[in-house]
XYZ file of C-alpha atoms in Angstrom:
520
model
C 141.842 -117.265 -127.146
C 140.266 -119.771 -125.320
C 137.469 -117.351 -123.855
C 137.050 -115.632 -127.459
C 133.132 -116.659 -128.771
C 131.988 -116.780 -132.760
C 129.994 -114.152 -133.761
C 126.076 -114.269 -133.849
C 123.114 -112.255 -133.490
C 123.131 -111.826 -129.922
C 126.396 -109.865 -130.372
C 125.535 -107.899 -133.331
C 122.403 -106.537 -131.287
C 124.762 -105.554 -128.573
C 126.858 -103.400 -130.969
C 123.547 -102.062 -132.360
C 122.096 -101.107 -129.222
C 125.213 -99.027 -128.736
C 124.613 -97.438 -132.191
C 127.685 -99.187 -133.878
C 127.305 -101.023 -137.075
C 129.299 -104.048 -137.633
C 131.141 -104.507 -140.935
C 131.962 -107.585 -142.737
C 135.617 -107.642 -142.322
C 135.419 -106.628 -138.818
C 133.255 -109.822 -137.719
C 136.415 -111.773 -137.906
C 138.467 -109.851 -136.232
C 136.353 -109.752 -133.284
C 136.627 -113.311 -132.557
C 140.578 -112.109 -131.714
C 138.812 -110.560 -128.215
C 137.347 -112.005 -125.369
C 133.776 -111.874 -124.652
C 133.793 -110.048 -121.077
C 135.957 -106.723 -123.112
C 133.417 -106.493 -125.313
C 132.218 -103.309 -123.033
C 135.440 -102.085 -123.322
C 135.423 -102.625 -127.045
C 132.316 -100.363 -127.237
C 133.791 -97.831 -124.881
C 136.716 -97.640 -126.892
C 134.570 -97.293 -130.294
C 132.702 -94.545 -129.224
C 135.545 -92.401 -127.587
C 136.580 -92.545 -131.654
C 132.693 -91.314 -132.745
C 132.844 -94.821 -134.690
C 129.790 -95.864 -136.466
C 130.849 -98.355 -138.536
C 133.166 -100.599 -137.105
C 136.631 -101.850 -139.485
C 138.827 -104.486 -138.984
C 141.421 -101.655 -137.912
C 139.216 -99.977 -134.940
C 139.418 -103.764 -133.444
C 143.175 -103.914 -134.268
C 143.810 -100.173 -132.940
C 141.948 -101.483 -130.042
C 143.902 -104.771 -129.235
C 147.212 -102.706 -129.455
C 146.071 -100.458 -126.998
C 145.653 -97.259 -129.680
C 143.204 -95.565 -128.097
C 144.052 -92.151 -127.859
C 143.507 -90.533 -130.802
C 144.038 -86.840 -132.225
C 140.529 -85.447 -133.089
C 139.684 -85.731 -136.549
C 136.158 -86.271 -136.022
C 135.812 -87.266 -139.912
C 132.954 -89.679 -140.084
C 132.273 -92.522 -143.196
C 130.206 -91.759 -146.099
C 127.223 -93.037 -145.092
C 124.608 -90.271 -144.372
C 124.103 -89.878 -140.827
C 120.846 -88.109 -139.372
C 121.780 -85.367 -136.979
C 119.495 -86.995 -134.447
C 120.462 -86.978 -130.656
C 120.357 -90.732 -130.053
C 118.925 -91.964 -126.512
C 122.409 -93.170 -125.288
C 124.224 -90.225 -126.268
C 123.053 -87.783 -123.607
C 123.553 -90.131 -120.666
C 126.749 -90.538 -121.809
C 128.088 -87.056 -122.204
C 126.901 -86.394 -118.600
C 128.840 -88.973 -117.163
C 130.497 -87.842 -114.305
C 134.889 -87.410 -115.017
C 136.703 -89.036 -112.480
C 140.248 -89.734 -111.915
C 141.313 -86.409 -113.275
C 142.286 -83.385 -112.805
C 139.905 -80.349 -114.300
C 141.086 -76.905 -113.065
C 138.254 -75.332 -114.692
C 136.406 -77.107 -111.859
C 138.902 -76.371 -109.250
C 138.646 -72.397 -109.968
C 135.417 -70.668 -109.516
C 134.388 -67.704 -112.812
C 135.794 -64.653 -112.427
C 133.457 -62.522 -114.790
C 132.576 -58.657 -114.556
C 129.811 -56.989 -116.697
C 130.847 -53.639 -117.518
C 128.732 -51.187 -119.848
C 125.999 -53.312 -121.526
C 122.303 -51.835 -122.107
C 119.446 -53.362 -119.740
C 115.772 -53.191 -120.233
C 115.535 -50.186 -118.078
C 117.732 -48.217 -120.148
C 115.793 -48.466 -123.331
C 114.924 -45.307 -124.659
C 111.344 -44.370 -126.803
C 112.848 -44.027 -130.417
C 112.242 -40.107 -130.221
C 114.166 -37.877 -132.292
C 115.154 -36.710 -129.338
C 117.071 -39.907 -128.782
C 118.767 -39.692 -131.835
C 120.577 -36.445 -131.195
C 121.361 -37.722 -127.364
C 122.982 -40.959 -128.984
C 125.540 -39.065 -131.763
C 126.347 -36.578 -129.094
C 127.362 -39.084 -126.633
C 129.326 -40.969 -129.475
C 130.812 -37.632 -130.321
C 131.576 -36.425 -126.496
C 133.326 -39.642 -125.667
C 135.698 -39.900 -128.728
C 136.427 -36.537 -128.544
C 137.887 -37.032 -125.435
C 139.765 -39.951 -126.841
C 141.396 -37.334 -129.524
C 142.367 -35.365 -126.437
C 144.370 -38.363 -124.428
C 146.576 -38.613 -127.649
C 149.836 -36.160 -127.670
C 149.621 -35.955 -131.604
C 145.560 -35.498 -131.946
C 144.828 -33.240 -128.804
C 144.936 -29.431 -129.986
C 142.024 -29.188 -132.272
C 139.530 -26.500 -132.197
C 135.555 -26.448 -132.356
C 134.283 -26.298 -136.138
C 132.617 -22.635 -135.650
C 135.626 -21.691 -134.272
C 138.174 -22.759 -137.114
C 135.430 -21.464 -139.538
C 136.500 -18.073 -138.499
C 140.010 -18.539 -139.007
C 141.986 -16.730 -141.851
C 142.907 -18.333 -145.341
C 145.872 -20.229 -145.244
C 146.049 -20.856 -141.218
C 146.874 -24.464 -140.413
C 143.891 -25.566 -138.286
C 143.107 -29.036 -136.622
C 139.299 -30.125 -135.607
C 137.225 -33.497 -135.164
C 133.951 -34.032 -136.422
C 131.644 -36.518 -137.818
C 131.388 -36.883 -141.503
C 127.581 -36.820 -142.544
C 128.504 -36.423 -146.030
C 131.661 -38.034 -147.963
C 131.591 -37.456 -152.320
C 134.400 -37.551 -154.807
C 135.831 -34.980 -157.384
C 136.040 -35.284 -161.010
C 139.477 -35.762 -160.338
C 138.542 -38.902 -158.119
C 139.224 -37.017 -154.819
C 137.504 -37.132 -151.758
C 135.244 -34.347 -150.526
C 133.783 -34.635 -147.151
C 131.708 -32.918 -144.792
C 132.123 -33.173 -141.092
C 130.444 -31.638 -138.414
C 130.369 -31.487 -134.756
C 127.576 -29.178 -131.832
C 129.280 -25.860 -133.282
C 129.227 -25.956 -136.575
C 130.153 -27.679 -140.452
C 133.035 -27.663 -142.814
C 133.974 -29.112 -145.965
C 137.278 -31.469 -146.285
C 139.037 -31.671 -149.668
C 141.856 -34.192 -149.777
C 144.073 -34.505 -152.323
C 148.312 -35.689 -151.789
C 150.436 -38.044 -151.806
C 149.632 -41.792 -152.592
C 149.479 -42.820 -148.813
C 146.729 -40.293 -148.344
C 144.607 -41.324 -151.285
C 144.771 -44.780 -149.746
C 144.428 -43.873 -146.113
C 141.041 -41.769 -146.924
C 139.293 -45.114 -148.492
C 138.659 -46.226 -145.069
C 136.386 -43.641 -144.065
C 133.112 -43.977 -143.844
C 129.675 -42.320 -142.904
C 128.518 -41.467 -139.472
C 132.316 -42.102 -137.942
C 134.162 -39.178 -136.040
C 137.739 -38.413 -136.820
C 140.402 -35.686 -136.811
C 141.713 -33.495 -139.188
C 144.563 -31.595 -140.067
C 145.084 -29.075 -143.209
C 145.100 -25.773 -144.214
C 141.790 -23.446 -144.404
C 139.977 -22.081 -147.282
C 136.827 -20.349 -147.909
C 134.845 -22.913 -145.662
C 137.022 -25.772 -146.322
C 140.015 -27.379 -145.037
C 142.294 -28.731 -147.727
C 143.448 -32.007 -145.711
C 146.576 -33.039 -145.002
C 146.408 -35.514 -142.619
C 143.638 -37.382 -140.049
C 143.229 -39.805 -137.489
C 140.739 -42.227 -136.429
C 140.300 -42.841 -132.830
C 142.015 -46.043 -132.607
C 143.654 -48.215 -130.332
C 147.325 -46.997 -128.577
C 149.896 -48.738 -130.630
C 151.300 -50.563 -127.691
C 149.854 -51.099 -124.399
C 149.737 -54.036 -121.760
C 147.744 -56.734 -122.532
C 145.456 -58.213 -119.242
C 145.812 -61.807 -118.218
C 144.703 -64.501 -116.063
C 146.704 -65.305 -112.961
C 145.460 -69.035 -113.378
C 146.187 -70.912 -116.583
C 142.102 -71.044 -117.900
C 140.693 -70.752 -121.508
C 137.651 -69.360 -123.014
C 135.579 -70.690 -126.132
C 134.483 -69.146 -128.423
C 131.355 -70.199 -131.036
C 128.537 -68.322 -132.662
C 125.945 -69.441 -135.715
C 124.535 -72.383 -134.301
C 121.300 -72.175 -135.980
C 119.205 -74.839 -134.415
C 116.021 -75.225 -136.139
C 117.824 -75.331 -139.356
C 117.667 -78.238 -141.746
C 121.594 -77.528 -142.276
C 122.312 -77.600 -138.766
C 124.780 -80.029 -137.997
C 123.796 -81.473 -134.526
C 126.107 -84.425 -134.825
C 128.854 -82.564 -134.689
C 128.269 -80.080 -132.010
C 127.391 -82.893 -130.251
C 131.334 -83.884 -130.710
C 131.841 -80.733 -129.487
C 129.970 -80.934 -126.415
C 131.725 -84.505 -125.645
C 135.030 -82.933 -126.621
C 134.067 -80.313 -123.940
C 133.290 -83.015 -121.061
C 136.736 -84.217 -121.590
C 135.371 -87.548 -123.344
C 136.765 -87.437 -126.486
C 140.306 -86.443 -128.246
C 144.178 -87.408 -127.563
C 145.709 -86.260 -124.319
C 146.734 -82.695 -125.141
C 143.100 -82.326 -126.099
C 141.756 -83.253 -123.758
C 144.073 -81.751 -120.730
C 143.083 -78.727 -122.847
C 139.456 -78.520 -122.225
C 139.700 -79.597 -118.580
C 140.931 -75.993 -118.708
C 137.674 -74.532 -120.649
C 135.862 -71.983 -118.454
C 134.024 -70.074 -120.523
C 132.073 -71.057 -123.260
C 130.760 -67.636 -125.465
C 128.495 -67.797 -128.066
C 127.608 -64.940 -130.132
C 124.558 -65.098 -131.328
C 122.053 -66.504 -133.891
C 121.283 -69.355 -131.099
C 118.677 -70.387 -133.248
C 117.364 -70.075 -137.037
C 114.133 -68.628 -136.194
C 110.889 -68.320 -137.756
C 110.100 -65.752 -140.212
C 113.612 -64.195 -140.805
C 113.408 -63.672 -144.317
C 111.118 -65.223 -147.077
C 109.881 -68.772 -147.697
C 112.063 -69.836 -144.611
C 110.068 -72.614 -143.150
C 111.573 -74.245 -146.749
C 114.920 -74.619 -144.638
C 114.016 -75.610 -141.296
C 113.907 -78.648 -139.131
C 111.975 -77.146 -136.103
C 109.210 -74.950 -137.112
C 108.064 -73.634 -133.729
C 110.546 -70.893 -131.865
C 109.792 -71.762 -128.771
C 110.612 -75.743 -129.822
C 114.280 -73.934 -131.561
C 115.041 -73.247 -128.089
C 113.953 -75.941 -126.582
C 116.463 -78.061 -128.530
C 119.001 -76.018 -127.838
C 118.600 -75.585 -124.231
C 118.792 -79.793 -124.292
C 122.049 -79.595 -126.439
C 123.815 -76.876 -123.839
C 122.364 -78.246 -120.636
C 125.099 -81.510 -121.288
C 128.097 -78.740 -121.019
C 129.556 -79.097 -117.467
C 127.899 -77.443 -115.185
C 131.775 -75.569 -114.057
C 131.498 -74.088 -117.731
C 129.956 -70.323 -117.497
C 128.136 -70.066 -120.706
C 127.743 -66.485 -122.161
C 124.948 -65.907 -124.576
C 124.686 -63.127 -126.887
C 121.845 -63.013 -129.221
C 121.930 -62.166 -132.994
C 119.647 -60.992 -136.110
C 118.095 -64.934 -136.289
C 117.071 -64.834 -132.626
C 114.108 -64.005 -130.485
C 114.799 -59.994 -129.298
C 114.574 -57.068 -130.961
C 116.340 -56.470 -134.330
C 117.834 -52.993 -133.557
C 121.002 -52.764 -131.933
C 122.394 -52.807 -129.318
C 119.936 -56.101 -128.649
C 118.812 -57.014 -125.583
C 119.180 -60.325 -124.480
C 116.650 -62.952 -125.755
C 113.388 -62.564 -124.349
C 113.223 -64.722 -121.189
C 109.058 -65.967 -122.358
C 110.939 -68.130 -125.898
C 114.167 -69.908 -124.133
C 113.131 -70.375 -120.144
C 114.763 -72.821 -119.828
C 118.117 -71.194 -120.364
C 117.753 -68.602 -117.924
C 117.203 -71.189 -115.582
C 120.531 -73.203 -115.872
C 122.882 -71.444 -112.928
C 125.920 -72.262 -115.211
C 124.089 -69.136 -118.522
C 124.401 -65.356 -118.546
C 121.976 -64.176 -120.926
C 123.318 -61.084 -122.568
C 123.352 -58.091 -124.754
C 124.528 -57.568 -128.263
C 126.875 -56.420 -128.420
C 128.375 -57.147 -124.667
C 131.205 -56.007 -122.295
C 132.785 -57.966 -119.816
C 136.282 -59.596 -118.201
C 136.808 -63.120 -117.499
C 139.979 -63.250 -114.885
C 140.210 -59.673 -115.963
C 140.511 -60.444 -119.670
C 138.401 -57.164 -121.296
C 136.486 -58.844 -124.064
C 134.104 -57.725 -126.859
C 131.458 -59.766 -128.064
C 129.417 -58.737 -131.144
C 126.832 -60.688 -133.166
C 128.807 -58.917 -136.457
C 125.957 -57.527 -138.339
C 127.573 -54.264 -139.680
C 130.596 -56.508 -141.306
C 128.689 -55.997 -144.344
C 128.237 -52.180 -144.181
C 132.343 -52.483 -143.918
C 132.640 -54.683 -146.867
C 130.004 -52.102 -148.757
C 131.770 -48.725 -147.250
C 135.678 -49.719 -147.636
C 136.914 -51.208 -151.182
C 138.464 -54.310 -150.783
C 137.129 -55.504 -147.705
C 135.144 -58.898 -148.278
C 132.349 -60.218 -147.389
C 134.087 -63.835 -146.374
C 136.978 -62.073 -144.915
C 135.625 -61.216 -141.238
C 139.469 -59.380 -139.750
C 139.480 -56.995 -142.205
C 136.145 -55.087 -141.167
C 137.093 -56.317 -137.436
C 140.132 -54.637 -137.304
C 138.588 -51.216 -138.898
C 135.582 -51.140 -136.111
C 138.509 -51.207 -133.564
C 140.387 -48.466 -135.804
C 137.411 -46.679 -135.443
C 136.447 -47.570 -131.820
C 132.820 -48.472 -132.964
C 130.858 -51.638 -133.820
C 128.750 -50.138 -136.663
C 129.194 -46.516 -137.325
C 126.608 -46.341 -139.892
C 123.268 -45.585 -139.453
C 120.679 -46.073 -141.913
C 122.933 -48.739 -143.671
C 122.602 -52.757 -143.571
C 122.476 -52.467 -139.660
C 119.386 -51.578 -137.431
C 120.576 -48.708 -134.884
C 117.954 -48.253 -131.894
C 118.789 -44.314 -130.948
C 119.509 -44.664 -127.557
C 120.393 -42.153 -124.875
C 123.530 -43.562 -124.937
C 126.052 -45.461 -127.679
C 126.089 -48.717 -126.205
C 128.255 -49.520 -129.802
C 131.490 -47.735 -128.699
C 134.575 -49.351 -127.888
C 135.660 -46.927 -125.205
C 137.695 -49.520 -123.717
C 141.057 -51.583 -125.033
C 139.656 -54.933 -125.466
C 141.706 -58.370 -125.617
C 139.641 -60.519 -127.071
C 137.568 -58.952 -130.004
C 134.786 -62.225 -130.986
C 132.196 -61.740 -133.517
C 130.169 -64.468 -135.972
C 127.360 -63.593 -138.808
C 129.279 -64.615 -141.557
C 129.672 -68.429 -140.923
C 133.700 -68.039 -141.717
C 136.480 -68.132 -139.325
C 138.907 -65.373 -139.202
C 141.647 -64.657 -136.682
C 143.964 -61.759 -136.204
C 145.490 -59.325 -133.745
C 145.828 -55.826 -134.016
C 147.655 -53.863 -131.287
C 147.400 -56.519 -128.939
C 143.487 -57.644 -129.268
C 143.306 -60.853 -130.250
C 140.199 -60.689 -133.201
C 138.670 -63.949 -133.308
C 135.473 -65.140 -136.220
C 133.705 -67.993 -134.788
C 132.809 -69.358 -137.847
C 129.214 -71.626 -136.951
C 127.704 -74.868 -136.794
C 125.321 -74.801 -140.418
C 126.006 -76.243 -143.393
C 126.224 -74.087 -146.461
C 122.806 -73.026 -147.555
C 121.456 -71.838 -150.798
C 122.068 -67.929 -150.213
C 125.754 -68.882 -149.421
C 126.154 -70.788 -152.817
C 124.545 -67.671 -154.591
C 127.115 -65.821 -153.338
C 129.907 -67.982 -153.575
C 130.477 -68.102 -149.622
C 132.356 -71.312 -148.402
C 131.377 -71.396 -144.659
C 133.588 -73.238 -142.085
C 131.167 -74.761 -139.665
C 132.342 -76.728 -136.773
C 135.671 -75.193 -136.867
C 135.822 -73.705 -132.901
C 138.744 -71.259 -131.115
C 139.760 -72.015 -127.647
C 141.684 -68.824 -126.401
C 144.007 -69.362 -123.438
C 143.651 -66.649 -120.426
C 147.057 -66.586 -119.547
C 149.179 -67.143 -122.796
C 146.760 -65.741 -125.111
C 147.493 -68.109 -127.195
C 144.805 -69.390 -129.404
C 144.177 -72.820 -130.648
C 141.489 -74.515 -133.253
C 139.653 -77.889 -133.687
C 137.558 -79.067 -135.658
C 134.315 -80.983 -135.313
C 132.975 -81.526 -138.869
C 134.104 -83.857 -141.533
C 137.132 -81.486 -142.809
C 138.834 -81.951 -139.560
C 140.596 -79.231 -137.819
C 144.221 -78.871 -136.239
C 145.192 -78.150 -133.081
């Protein structure tokens, strides 16, 4: 081309100032383009997250290949998850030319029963026996809206039955043992009284009764004995097997992420910086991208941060040693999401707030900064709300692991499994005095007295997706690396790996930020 100029230094510091590395073989090629598209060149390169440039970027570039499904893998070379100076500037370029109906539709989002400061109670014993009587008040009354559950009897009253009488009760089991004979024994009790259960039947029973576990409330059926009710049959609360789902008139999407972990030496900035770009519509092929002009809601539930002091010898494993700098970092990476993007943010067992739940939101003195962007809710863990009228559930996911310890075969890199049994048993951690911290408040602010349709938690850096009677159960997975406790215990996280649930449709679609890719 007559206009097309040699390559020299003055060139290679232009790439270089743009953060793109010139290879060998590509110097040549580059000679093929004219000297006043070289802007367009660099454009083009970093829509692709290039580093190094090939031969084939130029080529891809010259035949006009520039949109591109997001693979986001990135070459060999190590990369320091830095945020370079011309990256931010960039992502907050303004979109023009297109149409975003995320912007065009203001946030439709309703609170619903989530603790606040004022409602914190003193830790009293007191509070303790206020909080299991409200949990056991509100699911009796969800035995009672159920044709086949609703005629039981108080516990003192079926007590003074006679032998043999079929009898029916609910009650929370304080006690559950086994028989020689590998049955299950339990006790359950409710405000009148205590009874043994002895189950022993048919196959479908014995595995049925595995799932119970401490602390929950369910019903029982069976026959009555000398203070004990040989079982025949129970219920948990559960969710009605078929109901109508809610869904928004206008055709929006939520996303959904937890685990970020800034402040951690594993945590991989450079590509939830992708994300973020991905997010402002800058990066991915056209379906991609039309899909997150349609992002509203961005949720995140919890462990924002890696915190100080967590567990032993942590300052081993982190980039940022200072909380208040952890926050600080991650207030710059989420003040470049658009500003029509309502952010949600749930805390979790790594962040600043206290460690018994239900958590209240972080405490506004570490992350100012977030409670002053206009576009962040800070919230509760766990936390109830609608967007467009879509009930959702969002839980940090600390109990998973009293699941995986309670019920046999539930694992502890398999997050639907336990999901699906806290919505079996209409509570978030049922438990107490197990792996999760339970503040006794006046009320259980860990019931699932509603039917959500989106069920999100994180904690145990692996996605997991699922629905059960129409609520869609969604495992964010998380944005850190796999650290040494993972490899002890042979967890494979799946960082970067991020669900985008549509309103409407509730259909639910994944990509993927980090070097493994992701579909779509």
């Amino acid at each position: 081309m007559g206009d097309s100029a040699s390559f020299n230094e003055d060139i290679n510091n232009l790439f270089l100032e743009n953060n793109l590395i010139l290879t060998f073989n590509s110097v040549e090629s580059l000679s093929l383009i004219e000297k006043n598209r070289y802007t367009e060149l660099i454009d083009f390169l970093k829509e692709r997250c290039k580093v190094f440039v090939e031969c084939n970027d130029i080529k891809d570039f010259i035949n006009g290949n520039g949109d591109t499904e997001i693979t986001f893998s990135i070459d060999s070379e190590k990369i320091e998850a830095k945020l370079e100076e011309d990256v931010q500037p960039e992502i907050k370029k303004s979109i023009n030319a297109r149409r975003i109906p995320a912007k065009e539709n203001e946030a439709q989002i309703k609170f619903t029963k989530n603790i606040k400061l004022e409602n914190v109670s003193e830790g009293s014993i007191e509070d303790f026996v206020k909080l299991f009587n409200d949990r056991y008040v509100k699911m009796k009354k969800m035995f009672r809206e159920r044709p086949s559950t609703r005629d039981f009897m108080p516990i003192g009253e079926a007590l003074r039955g006679k032998k043999g009488e079929e009898t029916s009760v609910v009650g929370m089991v304080t006690e559950k043992n086994e028989s020689k004979k590998g049955n299950l024994i339990l006790t359950v009790e409710d405000d009148t009284g205590r009874i043994k259960v002895f189950f022993s039947g048919s196959k479908e029973l014995d595995e049925k009764v595995r799932f119970i576990m401490l602390d929950e409330i369910i019903w029982i059926k069976g026959s009555l004995g000398d203070g004990i009710i040989f079982g025949k049959e129970f219920e948990f609360p559960d969710l009605p097997v078929s109901r109508e789902v809610s869904r928004s008139e206008v055709d929006l999407c939520s996303v959904h992420i937890s685990d970020i972990h800034v402040g951690s030496n594993a945590f991989l900035e450079k590509s939830f910086l992708k994300f973020i770009k991905w997010l402002n519509i800058r990066m991915g092929s056209p379906a991609q991208r039309e899909l997150a002009s349609r992002v509203k809601y961005l949720v995140i539930a919890g462990d924002l941060v890696d915190g100080v002091g967590t567990y032993p010898n942590q300052d081993k494993d982190l980039e940022i040693l200072d909380i208040y700098d952890q926050y600080q970092r991650l207030y710059e990476l989420l003040s470049m999401v658009p500003d029509w993007i309502r952010i949600i943010i749930s805390p979790g067992n790594h962040d600043a707030t206290r460690s018994g739940e239900p958590q209240l939101p972080v405490e506004k003195q570490y992350a100012e900064k977030l409670y002053e962007l206009p576009n962040i809710d800070m919230v509760p863990n766990p936390c109830f709300f609608e967007m467009h009228g879509v009930r959702t559930v969002v839980y940090h996911g600390t109990s998973i692991y009293d699941f995986v310890e309670g019920i046999a075969g539930v694992g502890h890199d398999k997050p639907v499994p336990a999901m699906k049994e806290m919505l079996r048993k209409r509570h978030l951690a049922p438990v107490y005095g197990g792996k999760t911290p339970i503040s006794p408040e006046e009320k259980d602010y860990l019931l699932i007295d509603t039917h959500p349709d989106i069920f999100h938690t994180g904690h145990i850096h692996v996605n997991g997706y699922g629905n059960y009677r129409g609520t869609s159960m969604i495992n964010s997975g998380g944005w850190q690396a796999q650290t040494d406790y993972q490899k002890m215990r042979n967890i494979m996280p799946t960082p970067g790996r991020v669900p985008i649930f549509d309103l409407k449709t509730h259909k639910l679609s994944i990509m993927g930020f980090c070097n493994d890719g992701g579909g779509y």
